[in-house]
PDB file of C-alpha atoms in Angstrom:
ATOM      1  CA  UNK A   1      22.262  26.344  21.230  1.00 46.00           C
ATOM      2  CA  UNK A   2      21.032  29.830  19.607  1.00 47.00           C
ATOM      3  CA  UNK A   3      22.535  29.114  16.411  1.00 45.00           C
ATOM      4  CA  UNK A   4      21.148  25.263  16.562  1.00 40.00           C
ATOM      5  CA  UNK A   5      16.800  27.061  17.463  1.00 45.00           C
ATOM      6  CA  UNK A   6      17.841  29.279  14.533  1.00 46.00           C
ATOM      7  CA  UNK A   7      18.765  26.853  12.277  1.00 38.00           C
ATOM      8  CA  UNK A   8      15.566  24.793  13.217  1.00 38.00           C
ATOM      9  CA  UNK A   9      13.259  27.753  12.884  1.00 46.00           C
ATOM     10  CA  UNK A  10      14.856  28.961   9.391  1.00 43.00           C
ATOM     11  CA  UNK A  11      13.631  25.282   8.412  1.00 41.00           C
ATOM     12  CA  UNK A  12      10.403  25.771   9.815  1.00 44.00           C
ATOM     13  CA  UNK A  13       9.451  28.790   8.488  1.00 44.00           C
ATOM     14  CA  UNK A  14      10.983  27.421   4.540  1.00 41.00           C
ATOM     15  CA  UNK A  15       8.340  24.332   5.153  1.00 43.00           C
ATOM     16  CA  UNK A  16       5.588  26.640   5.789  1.00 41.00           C
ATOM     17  CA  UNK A  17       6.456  28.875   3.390  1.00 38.00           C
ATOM     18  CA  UNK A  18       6.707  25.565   0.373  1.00 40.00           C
ATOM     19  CA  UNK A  19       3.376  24.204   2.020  1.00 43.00           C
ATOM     20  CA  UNK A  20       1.554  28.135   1.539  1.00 42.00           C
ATOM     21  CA  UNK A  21       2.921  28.392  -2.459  1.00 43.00           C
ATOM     22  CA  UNK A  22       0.775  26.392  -4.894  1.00 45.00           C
ATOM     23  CA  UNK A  23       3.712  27.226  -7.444  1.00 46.00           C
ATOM     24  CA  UNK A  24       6.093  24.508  -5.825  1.00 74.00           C
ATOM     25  CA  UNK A  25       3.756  21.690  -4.784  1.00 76.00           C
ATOM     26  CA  UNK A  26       0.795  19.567  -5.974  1.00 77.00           C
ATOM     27  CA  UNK A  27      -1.834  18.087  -4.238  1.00 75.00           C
ATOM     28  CA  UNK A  28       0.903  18.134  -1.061  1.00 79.00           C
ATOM     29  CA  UNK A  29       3.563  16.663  -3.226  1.00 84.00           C
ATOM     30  CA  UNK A  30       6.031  18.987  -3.970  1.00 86.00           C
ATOM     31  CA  UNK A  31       5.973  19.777  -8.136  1.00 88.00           C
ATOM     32  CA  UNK A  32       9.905  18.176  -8.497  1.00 88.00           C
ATOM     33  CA  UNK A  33       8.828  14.784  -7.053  1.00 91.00           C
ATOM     34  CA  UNK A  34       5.863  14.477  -9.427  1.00 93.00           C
ATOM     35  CA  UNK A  35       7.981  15.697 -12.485  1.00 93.00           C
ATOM     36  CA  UNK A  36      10.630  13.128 -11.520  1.00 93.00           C
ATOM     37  CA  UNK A  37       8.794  10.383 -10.646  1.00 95.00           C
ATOM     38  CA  UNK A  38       6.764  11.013 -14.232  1.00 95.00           C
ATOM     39  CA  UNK A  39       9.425  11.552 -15.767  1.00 96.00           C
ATOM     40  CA  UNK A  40      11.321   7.791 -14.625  1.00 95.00           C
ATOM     41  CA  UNK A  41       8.001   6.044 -15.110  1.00 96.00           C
ATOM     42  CA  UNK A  42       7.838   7.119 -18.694  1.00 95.00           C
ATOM     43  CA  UNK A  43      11.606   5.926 -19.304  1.00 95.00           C
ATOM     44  CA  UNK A  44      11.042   2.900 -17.534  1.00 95.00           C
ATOM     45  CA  UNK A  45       8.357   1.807 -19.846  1.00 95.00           C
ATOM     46  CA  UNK A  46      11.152   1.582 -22.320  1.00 94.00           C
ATOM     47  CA  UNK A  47      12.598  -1.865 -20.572  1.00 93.00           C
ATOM     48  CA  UNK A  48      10.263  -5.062 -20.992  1.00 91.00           C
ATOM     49  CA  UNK A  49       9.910  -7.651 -18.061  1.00 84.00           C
ATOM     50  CA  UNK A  50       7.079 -10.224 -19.539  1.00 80.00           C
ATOM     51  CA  UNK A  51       5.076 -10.410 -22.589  1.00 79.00           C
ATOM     52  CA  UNK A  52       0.806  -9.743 -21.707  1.00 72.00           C
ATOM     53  CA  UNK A  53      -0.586 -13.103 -21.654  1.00 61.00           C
ATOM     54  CA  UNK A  54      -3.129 -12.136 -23.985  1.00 59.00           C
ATOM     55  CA  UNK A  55      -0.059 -10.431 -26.597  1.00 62.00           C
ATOM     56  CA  UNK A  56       0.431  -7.752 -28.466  1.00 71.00           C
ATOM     57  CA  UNK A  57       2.605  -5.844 -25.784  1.00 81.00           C
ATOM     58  CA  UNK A  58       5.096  -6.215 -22.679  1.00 87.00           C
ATOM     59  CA  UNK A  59       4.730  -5.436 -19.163  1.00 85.00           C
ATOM     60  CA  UNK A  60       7.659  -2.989 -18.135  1.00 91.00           C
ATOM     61  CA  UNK A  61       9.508  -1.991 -15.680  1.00 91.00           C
ATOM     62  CA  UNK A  62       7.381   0.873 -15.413  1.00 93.00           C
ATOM     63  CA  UNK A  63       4.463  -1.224 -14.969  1.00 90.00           C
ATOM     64  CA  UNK A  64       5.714  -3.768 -12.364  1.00 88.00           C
ATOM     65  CA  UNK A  65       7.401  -1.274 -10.104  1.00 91.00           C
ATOM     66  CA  UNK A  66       7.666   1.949 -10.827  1.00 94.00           C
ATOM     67  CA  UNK A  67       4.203   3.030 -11.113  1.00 96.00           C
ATOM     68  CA  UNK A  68       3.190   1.043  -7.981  1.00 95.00           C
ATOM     69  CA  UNK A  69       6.620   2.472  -6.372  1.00 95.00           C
ATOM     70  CA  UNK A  70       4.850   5.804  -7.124  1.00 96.00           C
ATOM     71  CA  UNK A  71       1.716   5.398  -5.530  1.00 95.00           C
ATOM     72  CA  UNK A  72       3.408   5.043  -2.246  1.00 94.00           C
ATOM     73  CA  UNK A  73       5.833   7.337  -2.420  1.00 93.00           C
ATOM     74  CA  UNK A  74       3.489  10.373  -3.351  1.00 94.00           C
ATOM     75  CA  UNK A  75       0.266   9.049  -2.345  1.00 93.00           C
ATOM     76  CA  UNK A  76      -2.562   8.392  -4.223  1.00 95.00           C
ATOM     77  CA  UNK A  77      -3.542  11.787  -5.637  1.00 94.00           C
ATOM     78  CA  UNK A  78      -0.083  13.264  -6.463  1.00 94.00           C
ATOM     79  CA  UNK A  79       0.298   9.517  -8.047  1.00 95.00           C
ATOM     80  CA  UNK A  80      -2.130   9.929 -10.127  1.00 96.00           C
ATOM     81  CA  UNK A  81      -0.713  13.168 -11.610  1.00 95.00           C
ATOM     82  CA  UNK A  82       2.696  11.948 -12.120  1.00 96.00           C
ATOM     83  CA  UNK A  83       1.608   8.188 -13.219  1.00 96.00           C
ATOM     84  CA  UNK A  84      -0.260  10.007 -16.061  1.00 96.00           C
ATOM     85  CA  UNK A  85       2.322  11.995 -16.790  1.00 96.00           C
ATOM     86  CA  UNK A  86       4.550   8.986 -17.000  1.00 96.00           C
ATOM     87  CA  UNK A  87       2.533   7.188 -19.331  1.00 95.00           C
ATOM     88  CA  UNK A  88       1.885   9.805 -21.977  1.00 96.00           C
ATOM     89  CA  UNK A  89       5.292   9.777 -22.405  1.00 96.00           C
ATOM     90  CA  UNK A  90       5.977   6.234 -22.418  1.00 94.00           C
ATOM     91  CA  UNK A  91       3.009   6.343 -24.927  1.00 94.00           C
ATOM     92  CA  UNK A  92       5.862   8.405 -26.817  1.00 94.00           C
ATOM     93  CA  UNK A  93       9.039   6.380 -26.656  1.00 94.00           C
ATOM     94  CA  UNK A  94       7.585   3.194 -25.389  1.00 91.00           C
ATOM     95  CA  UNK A  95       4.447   2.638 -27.872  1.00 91.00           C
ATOM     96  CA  UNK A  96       4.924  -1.308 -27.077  1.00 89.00           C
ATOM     97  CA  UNK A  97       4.184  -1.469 -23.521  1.00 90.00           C
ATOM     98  CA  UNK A  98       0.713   0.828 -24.137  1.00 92.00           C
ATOM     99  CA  UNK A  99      -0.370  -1.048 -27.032  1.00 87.00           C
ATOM    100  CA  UNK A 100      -3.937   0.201 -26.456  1.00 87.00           C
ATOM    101  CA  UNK A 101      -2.508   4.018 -26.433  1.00 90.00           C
ATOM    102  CA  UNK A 102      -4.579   6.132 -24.333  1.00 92.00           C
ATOM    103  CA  UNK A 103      -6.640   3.371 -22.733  1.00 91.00           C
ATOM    104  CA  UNK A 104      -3.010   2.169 -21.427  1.00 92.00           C
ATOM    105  CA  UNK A 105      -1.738   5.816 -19.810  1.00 95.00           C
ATOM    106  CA  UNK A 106      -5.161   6.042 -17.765  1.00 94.00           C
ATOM    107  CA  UNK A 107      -5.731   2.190 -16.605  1.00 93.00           C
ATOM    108  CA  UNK A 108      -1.750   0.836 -17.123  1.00 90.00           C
ATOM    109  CA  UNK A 109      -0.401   3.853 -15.987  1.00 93.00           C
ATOM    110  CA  UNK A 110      -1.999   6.420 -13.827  1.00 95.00           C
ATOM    111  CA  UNK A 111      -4.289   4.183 -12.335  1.00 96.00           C
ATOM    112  CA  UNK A 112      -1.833   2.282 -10.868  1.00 96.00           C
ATOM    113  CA  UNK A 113      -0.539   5.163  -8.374  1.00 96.00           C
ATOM    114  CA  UNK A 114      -3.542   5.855  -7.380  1.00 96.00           C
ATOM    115  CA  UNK A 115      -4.605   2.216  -6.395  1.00 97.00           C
ATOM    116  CA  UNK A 116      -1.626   1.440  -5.023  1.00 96.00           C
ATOM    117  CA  UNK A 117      -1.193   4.845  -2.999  1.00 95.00           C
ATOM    118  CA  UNK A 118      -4.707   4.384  -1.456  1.00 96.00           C
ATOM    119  CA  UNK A 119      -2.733   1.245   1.025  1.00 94.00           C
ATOM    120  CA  UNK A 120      -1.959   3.962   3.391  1.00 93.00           C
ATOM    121  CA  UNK A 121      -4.231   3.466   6.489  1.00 89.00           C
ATOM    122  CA  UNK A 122      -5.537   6.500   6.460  1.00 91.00           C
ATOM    123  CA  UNK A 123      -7.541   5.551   3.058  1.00 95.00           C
ATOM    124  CA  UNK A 124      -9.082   2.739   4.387  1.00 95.00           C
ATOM    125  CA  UNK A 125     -12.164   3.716   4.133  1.00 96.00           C
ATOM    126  CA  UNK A 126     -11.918   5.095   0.609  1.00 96.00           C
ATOM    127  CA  UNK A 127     -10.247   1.778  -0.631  1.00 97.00           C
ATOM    128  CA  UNK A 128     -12.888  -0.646   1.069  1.00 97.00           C
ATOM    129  CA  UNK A 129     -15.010   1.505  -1.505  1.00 97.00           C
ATOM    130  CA  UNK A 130     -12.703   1.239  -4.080  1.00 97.00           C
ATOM    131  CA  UNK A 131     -12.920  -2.963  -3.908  1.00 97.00           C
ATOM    132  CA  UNK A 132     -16.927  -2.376  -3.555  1.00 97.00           C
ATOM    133  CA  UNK A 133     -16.429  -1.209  -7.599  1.00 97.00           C
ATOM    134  CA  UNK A 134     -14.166  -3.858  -8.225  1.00 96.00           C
ATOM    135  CA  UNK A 135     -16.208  -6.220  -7.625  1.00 97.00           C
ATOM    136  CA  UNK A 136     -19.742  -4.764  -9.162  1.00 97.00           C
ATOM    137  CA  UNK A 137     -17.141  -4.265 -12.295  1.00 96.00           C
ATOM    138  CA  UNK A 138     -16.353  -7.735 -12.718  1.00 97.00           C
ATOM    139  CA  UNK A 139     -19.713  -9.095 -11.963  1.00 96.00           C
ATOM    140  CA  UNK A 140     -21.694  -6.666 -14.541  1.00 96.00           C
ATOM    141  CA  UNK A 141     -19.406  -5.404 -17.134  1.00 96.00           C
ATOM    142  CA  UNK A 142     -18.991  -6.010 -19.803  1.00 96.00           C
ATOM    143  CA  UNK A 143     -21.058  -9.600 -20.376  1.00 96.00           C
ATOM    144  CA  UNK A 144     -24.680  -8.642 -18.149  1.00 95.00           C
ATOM    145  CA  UNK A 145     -23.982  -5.030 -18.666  1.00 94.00           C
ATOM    146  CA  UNK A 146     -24.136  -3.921 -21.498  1.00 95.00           C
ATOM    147  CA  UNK A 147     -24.400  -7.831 -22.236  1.00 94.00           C
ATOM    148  CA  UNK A 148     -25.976  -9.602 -25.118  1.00 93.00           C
ATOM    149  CA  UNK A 149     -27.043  -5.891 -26.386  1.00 92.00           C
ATOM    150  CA  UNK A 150     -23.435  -5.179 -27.814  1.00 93.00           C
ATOM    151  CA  UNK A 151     -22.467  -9.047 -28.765  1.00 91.00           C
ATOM    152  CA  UNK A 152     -21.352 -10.352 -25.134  1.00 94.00           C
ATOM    153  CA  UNK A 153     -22.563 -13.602 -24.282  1.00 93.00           C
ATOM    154  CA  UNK A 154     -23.397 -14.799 -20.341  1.00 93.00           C
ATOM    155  CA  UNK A 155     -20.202 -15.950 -18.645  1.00 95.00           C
ATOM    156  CA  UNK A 156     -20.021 -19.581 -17.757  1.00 95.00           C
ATOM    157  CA  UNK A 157     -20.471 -19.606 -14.310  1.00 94.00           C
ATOM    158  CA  UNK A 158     -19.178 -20.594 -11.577  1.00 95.00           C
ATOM    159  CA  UNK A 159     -15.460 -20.578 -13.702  1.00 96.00           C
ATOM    160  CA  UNK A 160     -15.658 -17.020 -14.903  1.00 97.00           C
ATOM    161  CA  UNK A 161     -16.043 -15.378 -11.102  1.00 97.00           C
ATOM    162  CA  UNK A 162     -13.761 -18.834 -10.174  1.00 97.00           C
ATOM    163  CA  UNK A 163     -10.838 -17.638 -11.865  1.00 97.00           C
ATOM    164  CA  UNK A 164     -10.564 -14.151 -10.492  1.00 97.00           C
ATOM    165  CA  UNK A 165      -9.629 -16.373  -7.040  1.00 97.00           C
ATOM    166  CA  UNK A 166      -6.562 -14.898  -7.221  1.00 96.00           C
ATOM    167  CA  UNK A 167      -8.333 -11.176  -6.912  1.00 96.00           C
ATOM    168  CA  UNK A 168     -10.934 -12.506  -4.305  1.00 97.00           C
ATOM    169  CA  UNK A 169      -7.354 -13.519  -1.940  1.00 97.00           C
ATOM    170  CA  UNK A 170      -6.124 -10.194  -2.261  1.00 96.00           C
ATOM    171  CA  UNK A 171      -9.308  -8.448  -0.738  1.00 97.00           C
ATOM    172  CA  UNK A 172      -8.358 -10.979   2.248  1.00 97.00           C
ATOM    173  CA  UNK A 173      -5.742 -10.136   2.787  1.00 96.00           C
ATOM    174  CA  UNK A 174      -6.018  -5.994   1.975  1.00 96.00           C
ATOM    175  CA  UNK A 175      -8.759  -6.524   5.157  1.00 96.00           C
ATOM    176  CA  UNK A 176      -6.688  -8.327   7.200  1.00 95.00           C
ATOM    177  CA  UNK A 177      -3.503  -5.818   6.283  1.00 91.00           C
ATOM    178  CA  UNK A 178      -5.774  -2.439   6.485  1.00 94.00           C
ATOM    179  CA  UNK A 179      -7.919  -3.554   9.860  1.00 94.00           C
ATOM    180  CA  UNK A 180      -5.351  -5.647  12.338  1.00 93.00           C
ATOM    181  CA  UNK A 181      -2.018  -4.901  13.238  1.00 92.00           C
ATOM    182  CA  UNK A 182      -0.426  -6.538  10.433  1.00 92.00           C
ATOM    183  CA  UNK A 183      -0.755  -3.315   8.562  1.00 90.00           C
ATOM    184  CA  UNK A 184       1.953  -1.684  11.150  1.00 92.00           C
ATOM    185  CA  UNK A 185       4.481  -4.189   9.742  1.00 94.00           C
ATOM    186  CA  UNK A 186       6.209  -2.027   7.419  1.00 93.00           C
ATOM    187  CA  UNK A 187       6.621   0.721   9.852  1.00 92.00           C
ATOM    188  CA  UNK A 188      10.644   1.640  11.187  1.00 89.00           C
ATOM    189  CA  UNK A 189      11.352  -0.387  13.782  1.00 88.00           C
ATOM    190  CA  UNK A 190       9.472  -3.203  13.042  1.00 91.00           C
ATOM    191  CA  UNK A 191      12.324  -6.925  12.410  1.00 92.00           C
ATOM    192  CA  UNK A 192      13.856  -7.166   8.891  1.00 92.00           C
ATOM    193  CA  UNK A 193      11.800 -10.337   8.347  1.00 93.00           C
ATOM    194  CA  UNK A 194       8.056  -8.635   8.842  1.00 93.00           C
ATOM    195  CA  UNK A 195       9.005  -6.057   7.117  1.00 94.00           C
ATOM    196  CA  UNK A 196       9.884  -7.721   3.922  1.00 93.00           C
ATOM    197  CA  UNK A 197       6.343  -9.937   4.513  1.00 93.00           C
ATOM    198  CA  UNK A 198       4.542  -6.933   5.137  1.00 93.00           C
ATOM    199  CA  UNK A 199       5.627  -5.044   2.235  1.00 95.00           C
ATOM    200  CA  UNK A 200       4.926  -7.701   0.117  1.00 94.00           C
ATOM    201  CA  UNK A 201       1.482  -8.536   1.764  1.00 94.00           C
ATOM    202  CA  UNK A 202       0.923  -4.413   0.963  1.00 94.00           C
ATOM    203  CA  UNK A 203       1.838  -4.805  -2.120  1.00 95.00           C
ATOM    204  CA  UNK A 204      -0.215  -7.802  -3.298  1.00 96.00           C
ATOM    205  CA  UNK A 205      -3.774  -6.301  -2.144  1.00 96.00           C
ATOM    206  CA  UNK A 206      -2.745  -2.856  -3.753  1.00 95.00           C
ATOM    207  CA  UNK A 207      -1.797  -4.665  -7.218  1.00 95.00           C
ATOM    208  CA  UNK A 208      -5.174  -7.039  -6.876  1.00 96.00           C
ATOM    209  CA  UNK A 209      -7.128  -4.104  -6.087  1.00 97.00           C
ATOM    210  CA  UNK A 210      -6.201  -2.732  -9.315  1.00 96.00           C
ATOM    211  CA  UNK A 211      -6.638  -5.655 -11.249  1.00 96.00           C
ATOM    212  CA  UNK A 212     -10.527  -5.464 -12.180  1.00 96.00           C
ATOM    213  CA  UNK A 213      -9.682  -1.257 -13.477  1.00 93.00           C
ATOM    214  CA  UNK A 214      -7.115  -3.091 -15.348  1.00 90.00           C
ATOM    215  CA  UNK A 215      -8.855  -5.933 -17.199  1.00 92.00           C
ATOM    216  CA  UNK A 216     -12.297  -5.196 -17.851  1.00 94.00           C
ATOM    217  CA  UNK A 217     -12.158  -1.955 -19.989  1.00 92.00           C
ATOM    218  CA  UNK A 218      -9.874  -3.883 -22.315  1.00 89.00           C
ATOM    219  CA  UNK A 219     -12.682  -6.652 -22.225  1.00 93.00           C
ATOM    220  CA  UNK A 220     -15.049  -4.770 -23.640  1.00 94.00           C
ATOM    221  CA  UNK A 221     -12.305  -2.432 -25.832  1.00 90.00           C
ATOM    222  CA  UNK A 222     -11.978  -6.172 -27.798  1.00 89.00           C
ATOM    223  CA  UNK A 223     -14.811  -7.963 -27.395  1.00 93.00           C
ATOM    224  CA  UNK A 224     -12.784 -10.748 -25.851  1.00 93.00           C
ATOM    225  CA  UNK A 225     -15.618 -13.698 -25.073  1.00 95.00           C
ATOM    226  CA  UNK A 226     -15.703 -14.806 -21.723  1.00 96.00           C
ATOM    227  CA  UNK A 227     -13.320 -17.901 -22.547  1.00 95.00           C
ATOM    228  CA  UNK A 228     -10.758 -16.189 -23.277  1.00 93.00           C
ATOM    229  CA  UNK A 229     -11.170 -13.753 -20.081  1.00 95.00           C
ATOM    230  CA  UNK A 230     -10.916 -17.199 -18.149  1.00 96.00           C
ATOM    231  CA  UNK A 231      -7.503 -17.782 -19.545  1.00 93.00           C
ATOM    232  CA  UNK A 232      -5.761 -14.265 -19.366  1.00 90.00           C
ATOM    233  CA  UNK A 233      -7.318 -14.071 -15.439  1.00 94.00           C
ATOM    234  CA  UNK A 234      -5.545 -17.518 -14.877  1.00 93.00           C
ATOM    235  CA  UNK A 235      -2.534 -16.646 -16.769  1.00 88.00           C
ATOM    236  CA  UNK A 236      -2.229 -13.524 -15.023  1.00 88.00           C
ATOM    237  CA  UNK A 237      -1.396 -15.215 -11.579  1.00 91.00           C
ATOM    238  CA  UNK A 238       2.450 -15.755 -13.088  1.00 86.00           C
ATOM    239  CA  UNK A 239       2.663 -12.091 -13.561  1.00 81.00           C
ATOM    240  CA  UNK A 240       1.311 -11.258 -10.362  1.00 88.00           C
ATOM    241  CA  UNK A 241       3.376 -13.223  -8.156  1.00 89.00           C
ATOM    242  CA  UNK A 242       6.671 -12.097  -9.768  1.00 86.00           C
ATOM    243  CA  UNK A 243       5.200  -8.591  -9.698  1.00 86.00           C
ATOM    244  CA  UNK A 244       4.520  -8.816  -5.660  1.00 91.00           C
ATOM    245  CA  UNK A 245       8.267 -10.447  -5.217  1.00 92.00           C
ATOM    246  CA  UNK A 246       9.648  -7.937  -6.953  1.00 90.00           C
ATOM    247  CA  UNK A 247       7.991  -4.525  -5.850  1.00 91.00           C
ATOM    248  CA  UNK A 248       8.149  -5.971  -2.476  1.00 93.00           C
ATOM    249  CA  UNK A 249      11.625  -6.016  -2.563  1.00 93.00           C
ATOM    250  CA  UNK A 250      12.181  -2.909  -4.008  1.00 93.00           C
ATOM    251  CA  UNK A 251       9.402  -1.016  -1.579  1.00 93.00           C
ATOM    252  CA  UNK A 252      11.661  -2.396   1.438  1.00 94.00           C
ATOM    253  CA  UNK A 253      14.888  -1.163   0.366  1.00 93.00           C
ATOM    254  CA  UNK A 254      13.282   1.950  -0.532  1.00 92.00           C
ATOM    255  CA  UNK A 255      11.448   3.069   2.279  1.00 93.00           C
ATOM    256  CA  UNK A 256      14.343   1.563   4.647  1.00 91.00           C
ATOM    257  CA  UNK A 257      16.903   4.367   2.824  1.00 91.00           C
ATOM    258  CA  UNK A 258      14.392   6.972   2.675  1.00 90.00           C
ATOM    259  CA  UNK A 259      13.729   6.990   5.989  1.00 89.00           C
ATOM    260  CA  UNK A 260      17.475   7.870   6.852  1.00 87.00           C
ATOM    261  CA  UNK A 261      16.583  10.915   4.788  1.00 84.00           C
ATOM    262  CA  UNK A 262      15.941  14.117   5.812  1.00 71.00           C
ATOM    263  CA  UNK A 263      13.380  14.167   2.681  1.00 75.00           C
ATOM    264  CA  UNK A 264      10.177  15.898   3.053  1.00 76.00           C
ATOM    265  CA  UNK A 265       7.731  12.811   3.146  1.00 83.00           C
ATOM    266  CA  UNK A 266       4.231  13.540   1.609  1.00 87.00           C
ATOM    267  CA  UNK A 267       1.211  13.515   4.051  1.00 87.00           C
ATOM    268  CA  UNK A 268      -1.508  10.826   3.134  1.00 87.00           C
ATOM    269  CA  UNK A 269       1.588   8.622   1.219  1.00 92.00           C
ATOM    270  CA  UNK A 270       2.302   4.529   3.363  1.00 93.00           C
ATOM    271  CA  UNK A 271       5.888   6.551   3.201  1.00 89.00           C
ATOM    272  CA  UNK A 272       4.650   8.929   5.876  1.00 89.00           C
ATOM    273  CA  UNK A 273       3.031   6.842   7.427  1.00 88.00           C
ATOM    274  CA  UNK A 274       5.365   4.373   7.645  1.00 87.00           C
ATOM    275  CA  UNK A 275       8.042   6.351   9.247  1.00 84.00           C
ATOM    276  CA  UNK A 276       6.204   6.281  12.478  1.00 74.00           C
ATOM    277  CA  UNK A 277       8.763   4.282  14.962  1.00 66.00           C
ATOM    278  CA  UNK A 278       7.559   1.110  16.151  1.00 61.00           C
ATOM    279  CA  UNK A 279       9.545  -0.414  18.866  1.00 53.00           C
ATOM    280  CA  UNK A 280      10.489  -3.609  17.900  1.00 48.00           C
ATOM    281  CA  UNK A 281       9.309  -6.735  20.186  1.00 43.00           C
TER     282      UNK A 281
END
């Protein structure tokens, strides 16, 4: 029993001492996580899963899963660090799934983490603002802000806000996930089935909270008219569905392993948070 309070209180006092040195951790993430998870999101970028609607590049594995894997693994902050650090060197070694080169490592890449990180309850608030943005982004810029100024002609309305629908459902159902107890689905404990739904449900909002970050710096970056916005938003739906399938399968077997772990989860990440026990009904 002495040997068993020693053991525990050798492990308390290495915690404190990784949580006091700003040598071995980043933003509460320790500095081996971030490097690894950079470091796998770079090399991931490396294996295509779909061609952009619009062309000229591929979305990879990278940006279908690993960067949104990130996000909730690290949180949003440490994310953010290791997403960028991720795409600059898929920027490297995978030049054709960041065809717009540095505009692609911020918004393709560490952008993603962040978003997708900020699902954890406890950032509620801060994603609620987060959509706010969103929203004001697709409704000013670029075509009334800076507008007809720079060569951007009005929107045809109501089909330009019309076919971001598929953006509108996902702040649904990020309110319904982040302010009922559907959120607690993905917590241990919890039935295999709601689970899987709720991961997937996570997963969605997080990706569709991204999506405006995503799209309309690359509006402006080519002058696309608001026609052919129109068609990449609707053609982006494909993408999106097989993206939410996908990461939602992959965040369930994840966080179901990880949580036999003894691994040092990172405050703030759905990963801690989700390894509260629920009892099952």
């Amino acid at each position: 029993m002495a040997e068993e309070e020693k053991v525990v209180e050798e492990a308390e006092q290495e915690e404190r001492e990784f949580e006091r040195s700003s040598m071995s951790s980043i933003l509460g993430a320790p500095l081996s996580w971030v490097a690894l998870m950079g470091a796998l999101c770079g090399v991931g970028s490396l294996i295509p899963i779909l061609p952009y609607a619009g062309g000229g590049g591929y979305a990879s594995l990278s940006t279908i899963v690993l960067f949104p894997i990130t996000g909730l693994l690290l949180g949003p902050w440490a994310g953010f660090v290791a997403g960028l650090i991720g795409g600059i060197i898929g920027l490297f070694i995978a030049p054709g799934a960041f065809p717009m080169g540095p505009l692609d490592v911020i918004f393709s890449g560490a952008m993603v983490p962040l978003v997708i990180g900020l699902l954890a309850r406890r950032w509620r608030w801060v994603m609620l603002g987060w959509w706010v943005f969103g929203i004001l982004l697709v409704i000013i810029f670029p075509y009334r802000i800076p507008g007809q100024a720079q060569g951007f002609a009005p929107p045809p309305e109501p089909a330009y806000m019309l076919s971001y629908w598929w953006v509108w459902v996902g702040l649904i159902v990020w309110i319904v996930w982040a302010f009922t107890p559907i959120g607690s689905w993905v917590y241990r404990g919890q039935p295999l089935l709601k689970q899987i739904v709720g991961f997937m449900v996570a997963v969605y909002a997080g990706l569709c909270a991204h999506y405006p970050i995503y799209t309309q710096p690359y509006v402006y970056a080519l002058k696309w008219p608001p026609e052919l916005t129109i068609t990449q938003n609707l053609a982006s739906v494909v993408l999106y569905v097989i993206s939410m399938v996908l990461l939602g399968l992959v965040a369930f077997g994840l966080f179901r392993a990880l949580w036999r772990t003894g691994l040092r989860r990172i405050p703030g990440s759905l990963l801690d948070e989700s390894s509260v026990e629920i009892e099952s009904a």
